[in-house]
PDB file of N, CA and C in Angstrom:
ATOM      1  N   MET A   1      55.059-116.042 -23.120  1.00 85.00           N
ATOM      2  CA  MET A   1      53.988-116.680 -23.861  1.00 85.00           C
ATOM      3  C   MET A   1      54.437-117.027 -25.285  1.00 85.00           C
ATOM      4  N   VAL A   2      55.253-116.175 -25.882  1.00 87.00           N
ATOM      5  CA  VAL A   2      55.739-116.440 -27.231  1.00 87.00           C
ATOM      6  C   VAL A   2      56.619-117.688 -27.252  1.00 87.00           C
ATOM      7  N   ASP A   3      57.450-117.844 -26.225  1.00 92.00           N
ATOM      8  CA  ASP A   3      58.328-119.019 -26.163  1.00 92.00           C
ATOM      9  C   ASP A   3      57.531-120.310 -26.042  1.00 92.00           C
ATOM     10  N   LYS A   4      56.477-120.270 -25.236  1.00 93.00           N
ATOM     11  CA  LYS A   4      55.643-121.470 -25.068  1.00 93.00           C
ATOM     12  C   LYS A   4      54.937-121.839 -26.365  1.00 93.00           C
ATOM     13  N   SER A   5      54.411-120.841 -27.062  1.00 93.00           N
ATOM     14  CA  SER A   5      53.700-121.133 -28.306  1.00 93.00           C
ATOM     15  C   SER A   5      54.669-121.622 -29.382  1.00 93.00           C
ATOM     16  N   LYS A   6      55.900-121.111 -29.391  1.00 92.00           N
ATOM     17  CA  LYS A   6      56.898-121.584 -30.348  1.00 92.00           C
ATOM     18  C   LYS A   6      57.287-123.035 -30.054  1.00 92.00           C
ATOM     19  N   ALA A   7      57.509-123.338 -28.785  1.00 94.00           N
ATOM     20  CA  ALA A   7      57.850-124.706 -28.398  1.00 94.00           C
ATOM     21  C   ALA A   7      56.712-125.671 -28.745  1.00 94.00           C
ATOM     22  N   PHE A   8      55.483-125.222 -28.531  1.00 95.00           N
ATOM     23  CA  PHE A   8      54.325-126.045 -28.870  1.00 95.00           C
ATOM     24  C   PHE A   8      54.271-126.291 -30.376  1.00 95.00           C
ATOM     25  N   ALA A   9      54.506-125.254 -31.160  1.00 94.00           N
ATOM     26  CA  ALA A   9      54.478-125.382 -32.621  1.00 94.00           C
ATOM     27  C   ALA A   9      55.547-126.353 -33.103  1.00 94.00           C
ATOM     28  N   VAL A  10      56.718-126.305 -32.501  1.00 95.00           N
ATOM     29  CA  VAL A  10      57.792-127.223 -32.885  1.00 95.00           C
ATOM     30  C   VAL A  10      57.384-128.666 -32.585  1.00 95.00           C
ATOM     31  N   ARG A  11      56.746-128.896 -31.456  1.00 96.00           N
ATOM     32  CA  ARG A  11      56.282-130.249 -31.121  1.00 96.00           C
ATOM     33  C   ARG A  11      55.196-130.715 -32.086  1.00 96.00           C
ATOM     34  N   ILE A  12      54.322-129.800 -32.471  1.00 96.00           N
ATOM     35  CA  ILE A  12      53.264-130.128 -33.428  1.00 96.00           C
ATOM     36  C   ILE A  12      53.867-130.494 -34.779  1.00 96.00           C
ATOM     37  N   ILE A  13      54.887-129.755 -35.209  1.00 95.00           N
ATOM     38  CA  ILE A  13      55.543-130.043 -36.484  1.00 95.00           C
ATOM     39  C   ILE A  13      56.193-131.418 -36.445  1.00 95.00           C
ATOM     40  N   ARG A  14      56.835-131.752 -35.338  1.00 96.00           N
ATOM     41  CA  ARG A  14      57.454-133.077 -35.214  1.00 96.00           C
ATOM     42  C   ARG A  14      56.400-134.179 -35.225  1.00 96.00           C
ATOM     43  N   LEU A  15      55.275-133.945 -34.561  1.00 95.00           N
ATOM     44  CA  LEU A  15      54.187-134.918 -34.567  1.00 95.00           C
ATOM     45  C   LEU A  15      53.628-135.076 -35.977  1.00 95.00           C
ATOM     46  N   TYR A  16      53.481-133.971 -36.683  1.00 96.00           N
ATOM     47  CA  TYR A  16      53.008-134.028 -38.071  1.00 96.00           C
ATOM     48  C   TYR A  16      53.954-134.865 -38.934  1.00 96.00           C
ATOM     49  N   GLN A  17      55.246-134.639 -38.790  1.00 95.00           N
ATOM     50  CA  GLN A  17      56.222-135.399 -39.565  1.00 95.00           C
ATOM     51  C   GLN A  17      56.125-136.893 -39.256  1.00 95.00           C
ATOM     52  N   TYR A  18      55.957-137.219 -37.987  1.00 95.00           N
ATOM     53  CA  TYR A  18      55.806-138.614 -37.587  1.00 95.00           C
ATOM     54  C   TYR A  18      54.538-139.232 -38.192  1.00 95.00           C
ATOM     55  N   LEU A  19      53.424-138.526 -38.057  1.00 94.00           N
ATOM     56  CA  LEU A  19      52.163-139.069 -38.572  1.00 94.00           C
ATOM     57  C   LEU A  19      52.199-139.232 -40.083  1.00 94.00           C
ATOM     58  N   ALA A  20      52.790-138.286 -40.773  1.00 94.00           N
ATOM     59  CA  ALA A  20      52.816-138.343 -42.233  1.00 94.00           C
ATOM     60  C   ALA A  20      53.772-139.416 -42.738  1.00 94.00           C
ATOM     61  N   SER A  21      54.913-139.554 -42.095  1.00 93.00           N
ATOM     62  CA  SER A  21      55.905-140.484 -42.633  1.00 93.00           C
ATOM     63  C   SER A  21      55.726-141.916 -42.127  1.00 93.00           C
ATOM     64  N   VAL A  22      55.500-142.083 -40.835  1.00 93.00           N
ATOM     65  CA  VAL A  22      55.429-143.427 -40.271  1.00 93.00           C
ATOM     66  C   VAL A  22      54.021-144.006 -40.367  1.00 93.00           C
ATOM     67  N   LYS A  23      53.042-143.249 -39.982  1.00 90.00           N
ATOM     68  CA  LYS A  23      51.672-143.758 -39.939  1.00 90.00           C
ATOM     69  C   LYS A  23      50.901-143.549 -41.237  1.00 90.00           C
ATOM     70  N   LYS A  24      51.466-142.785 -42.163  1.00 91.00           N
ATOM     71  CA  LYS A  24      50.819-142.499 -43.453  1.00 91.00           C
ATOM     72  C   LYS A  24      49.443-141.858 -43.282  1.00 91.00           C
ATOM     73  N   GLU A  25      49.326-141.028 -42.287  1.00 90.00           N
ATOM     74  CA  GLU A  25      48.084-140.288 -42.031  1.00 90.00           C
ATOM     75  C   GLU A  25      48.291-138.860 -42.524  1.00 90.00           C
ATOM     76  N   TYR A  26      47.555-138.459 -43.551  1.00 90.00           N
ATOM     77  CA  TYR A  26      47.801-137.169 -44.178  1.00 90.00           C
ATOM     78  C   TYR A  26      46.726-136.125 -43.869  1.00 90.00           C
ATOM     79  N   VAL A  27      45.480-136.511 -43.906  1.00 93.00           N
ATOM     80  CA  VAL A  27      44.397-135.545 -43.735  1.00 93.00           C
ATOM     81  C   VAL A  27      44.371-134.998 -42.309  1.00 93.00           C
ATOM     82  N   LEU A  28      44.340-135.893 -41.355  1.00 93.00           N
ATOM     83  CA  LEU A  28      44.285-135.473 -39.959  1.00 93.00           C
ATOM     84  C   LEU A  28      45.568-134.750 -39.544  1.00 93.00           C
ATOM     85  N   SER A  29      46.708-135.239 -39.998  1.00 94.00           N
ATOM     86  CA  SER A  29      47.971-134.612 -39.613  1.00 94.00           C
ATOM     87  C   SER A  29      48.101-133.219 -40.206  1.00 94.00           C
ATOM     88  N   LYS A  30      47.588-133.008 -41.410  1.00 94.00           N
ATOM     89  CA  LYS A  30      47.646-131.678 -42.023  1.00 94.00           C
ATOM     90  C   LYS A  30      46.784-130.683 -41.244  1.00 94.00           C
ATOM     91  N   GLN A  31      45.613-131.125 -40.818  1.00 96.00           N
ATOM     92  CA  GLN A  31      44.742-130.259 -40.020  1.00 96.00           C
ATOM     93  C   GLN A  31      45.388-129.954 -38.672  1.00 96.00           C
ATOM     94  N   LEU A  32      46.020-130.948 -38.068  1.00 95.00           N
ATOM     95  CA  LEU A  32      46.735-130.747 -36.809  1.00 95.00           C
ATOM     96  C   LEU A  32      47.839-129.718 -36.986  1.00 95.00           C
ATOM     97  N   LEU A  33      48.569-129.807 -38.075  1.00 95.00           N
ATOM     98  CA  LEU A  33      49.646-128.868 -38.359  1.00 95.00           C
ATOM     99  C   LEU A  33      49.107-127.447 -38.488  1.00 95.00           C
ATOM    100  N   ARG A  34      48.034-127.283 -39.233  1.00 95.00           N
ATOM    101  CA  ARG A  34      47.471-125.934 -39.429  1.00 95.00           C
ATOM    102  C   ARG A  34      46.961-125.335 -38.128  1.00 95.00           C
ATOM    103  N   SER A  35      46.219-126.114 -37.366  1.00 94.00           N
ATOM    104  CA  SER A  35      45.641-125.571 -36.132  1.00 94.00           C
ATOM    105  C   SER A  35      46.695-125.393 -35.037  1.00 94.00           C
ATOM    106  N   GLY A  36      47.652-126.294 -34.975  1.00 93.00           N
ATOM    107  CA  GLY A  36      48.684-126.206 -33.938  1.00 93.00           C
ATOM    108  C   GLY A  36      49.655-125.060 -34.144  1.00 93.00           C
ATOM    109  N   THR A  37      49.971-124.760 -35.399  1.00 92.00           N
ATOM    110  CA  THR A  37      50.920-123.685 -35.659  1.00 92.00           C
ATOM    111  C   THR A  37      50.243-122.317 -35.732  1.00 92.00           C
ATOM    112  N   SER A  38      48.938-122.273 -35.869  1.00 94.00           N
ATOM    113  CA  SER A  38      48.262-120.976 -35.918  1.00 94.00           C
ATOM    114  C   SER A  38      48.200-120.309 -34.544  1.00 94.00           C
ATOM    115  N   ILE A  39      48.419-121.082 -33.500  1.00 92.00           N
ATOM    116  CA  ILE A  39      48.407-120.519 -32.142  1.00 92.00           C
ATOM    117  C   ILE A  39      49.471-119.438 -32.005  1.00 92.00           C
ATOM    118  N   GLY A  40      50.650-119.710 -32.546  1.00 88.00           N
ATOM    119  CA  GLY A  40      51.731-118.727 -32.480  1.00 88.00           C
ATOM    120  C   GLY A  40      51.373-117.422 -33.162  1.00 88.00           C
ATOM    121  N   ALA A  41      50.704-117.506 -34.305  1.00 88.00           N
ATOM    122  CA  ALA A  41      50.274-116.299 -35.016  1.00 88.00           C
ATOM    123  C   ALA A  41      49.257-115.529 -34.204  1.00 88.00           C
ATOM    124  N   ASN A  42      48.345-116.228 -33.556  1.00 92.00           N
ATOM    125  CA  ASN A  42      47.327-115.560 -32.741  1.00 92.00           C
ATOM    126  C   ASN A  42      47.951-114.888 -31.517  1.00 92.00           C
ATOM    127  N   VAL A  43      48.921-115.535 -30.905  1.00 91.00           N
ATOM    128  CA  VAL A  43      49.606-114.944 -29.750  1.00 91.00           C
ATOM    129  C   VAL A  43      50.361-113.692 -30.174  1.00 91.00           C
ATOM    130  N   LYS A  44      51.062-113.793 -31.293  1.00 88.00           N
ATOM    131  CA  LYS A  44      51.834-112.652 -31.796  1.00 88.00           C
ATOM    132  C   LYS A  44      50.919-111.464 -32.111  1.00 88.00           C
ATOM    133  N   GLU A  45      49.776-111.748 -32.714  1.00 90.00           N
ATOM    134  CA  GLU A  45      48.829-110.681 -33.052  1.00 90.00           C
ATOM    135  C   GLU A  45      48.234-110.056 -31.787  1.00 90.00           C
ATOM    136  N   ALA A  46      47.982-110.875 -30.780  1.00 92.00           N
ATOM    137  CA  ALA A  46      47.416-110.354 -29.533  1.00 92.00           C
ATOM    138  C   ALA A  46      48.387-109.439 -28.808  1.00 92.00           C
ATOM    139  N   ILE A  47      49.682-109.739 -28.933  1.00 88.00           N
ATOM    140  CA  ILE A  47      50.687-108.909 -28.272  1.00 88.00           C
ATOM    141  C   ILE A  47      50.815-107.559 -28.948  1.00 88.00           C
ATOM    142  N   LEU A  48      50.733-107.552 -30.282  1.00 82.00           N
ATOM    143  CA  LEU A  48      50.839-106.306 -31.031  1.00 82.00           C
ATOM    144  C   LEU A  48      49.569-105.548 -30.912  1.00 82.00           C
TER     145      LEU A  48
END
């Protein structure tokens, strides 16, 4: 489960970079980044 959430977070980060640099979308991409990467923290906390 940790590997899947890490892979998902990496994809979210790449999508954020694309949206911010190419599409110039900052507000929505920042929220996507925060919510997409918080999954890994929640998984890690659930395991501990």
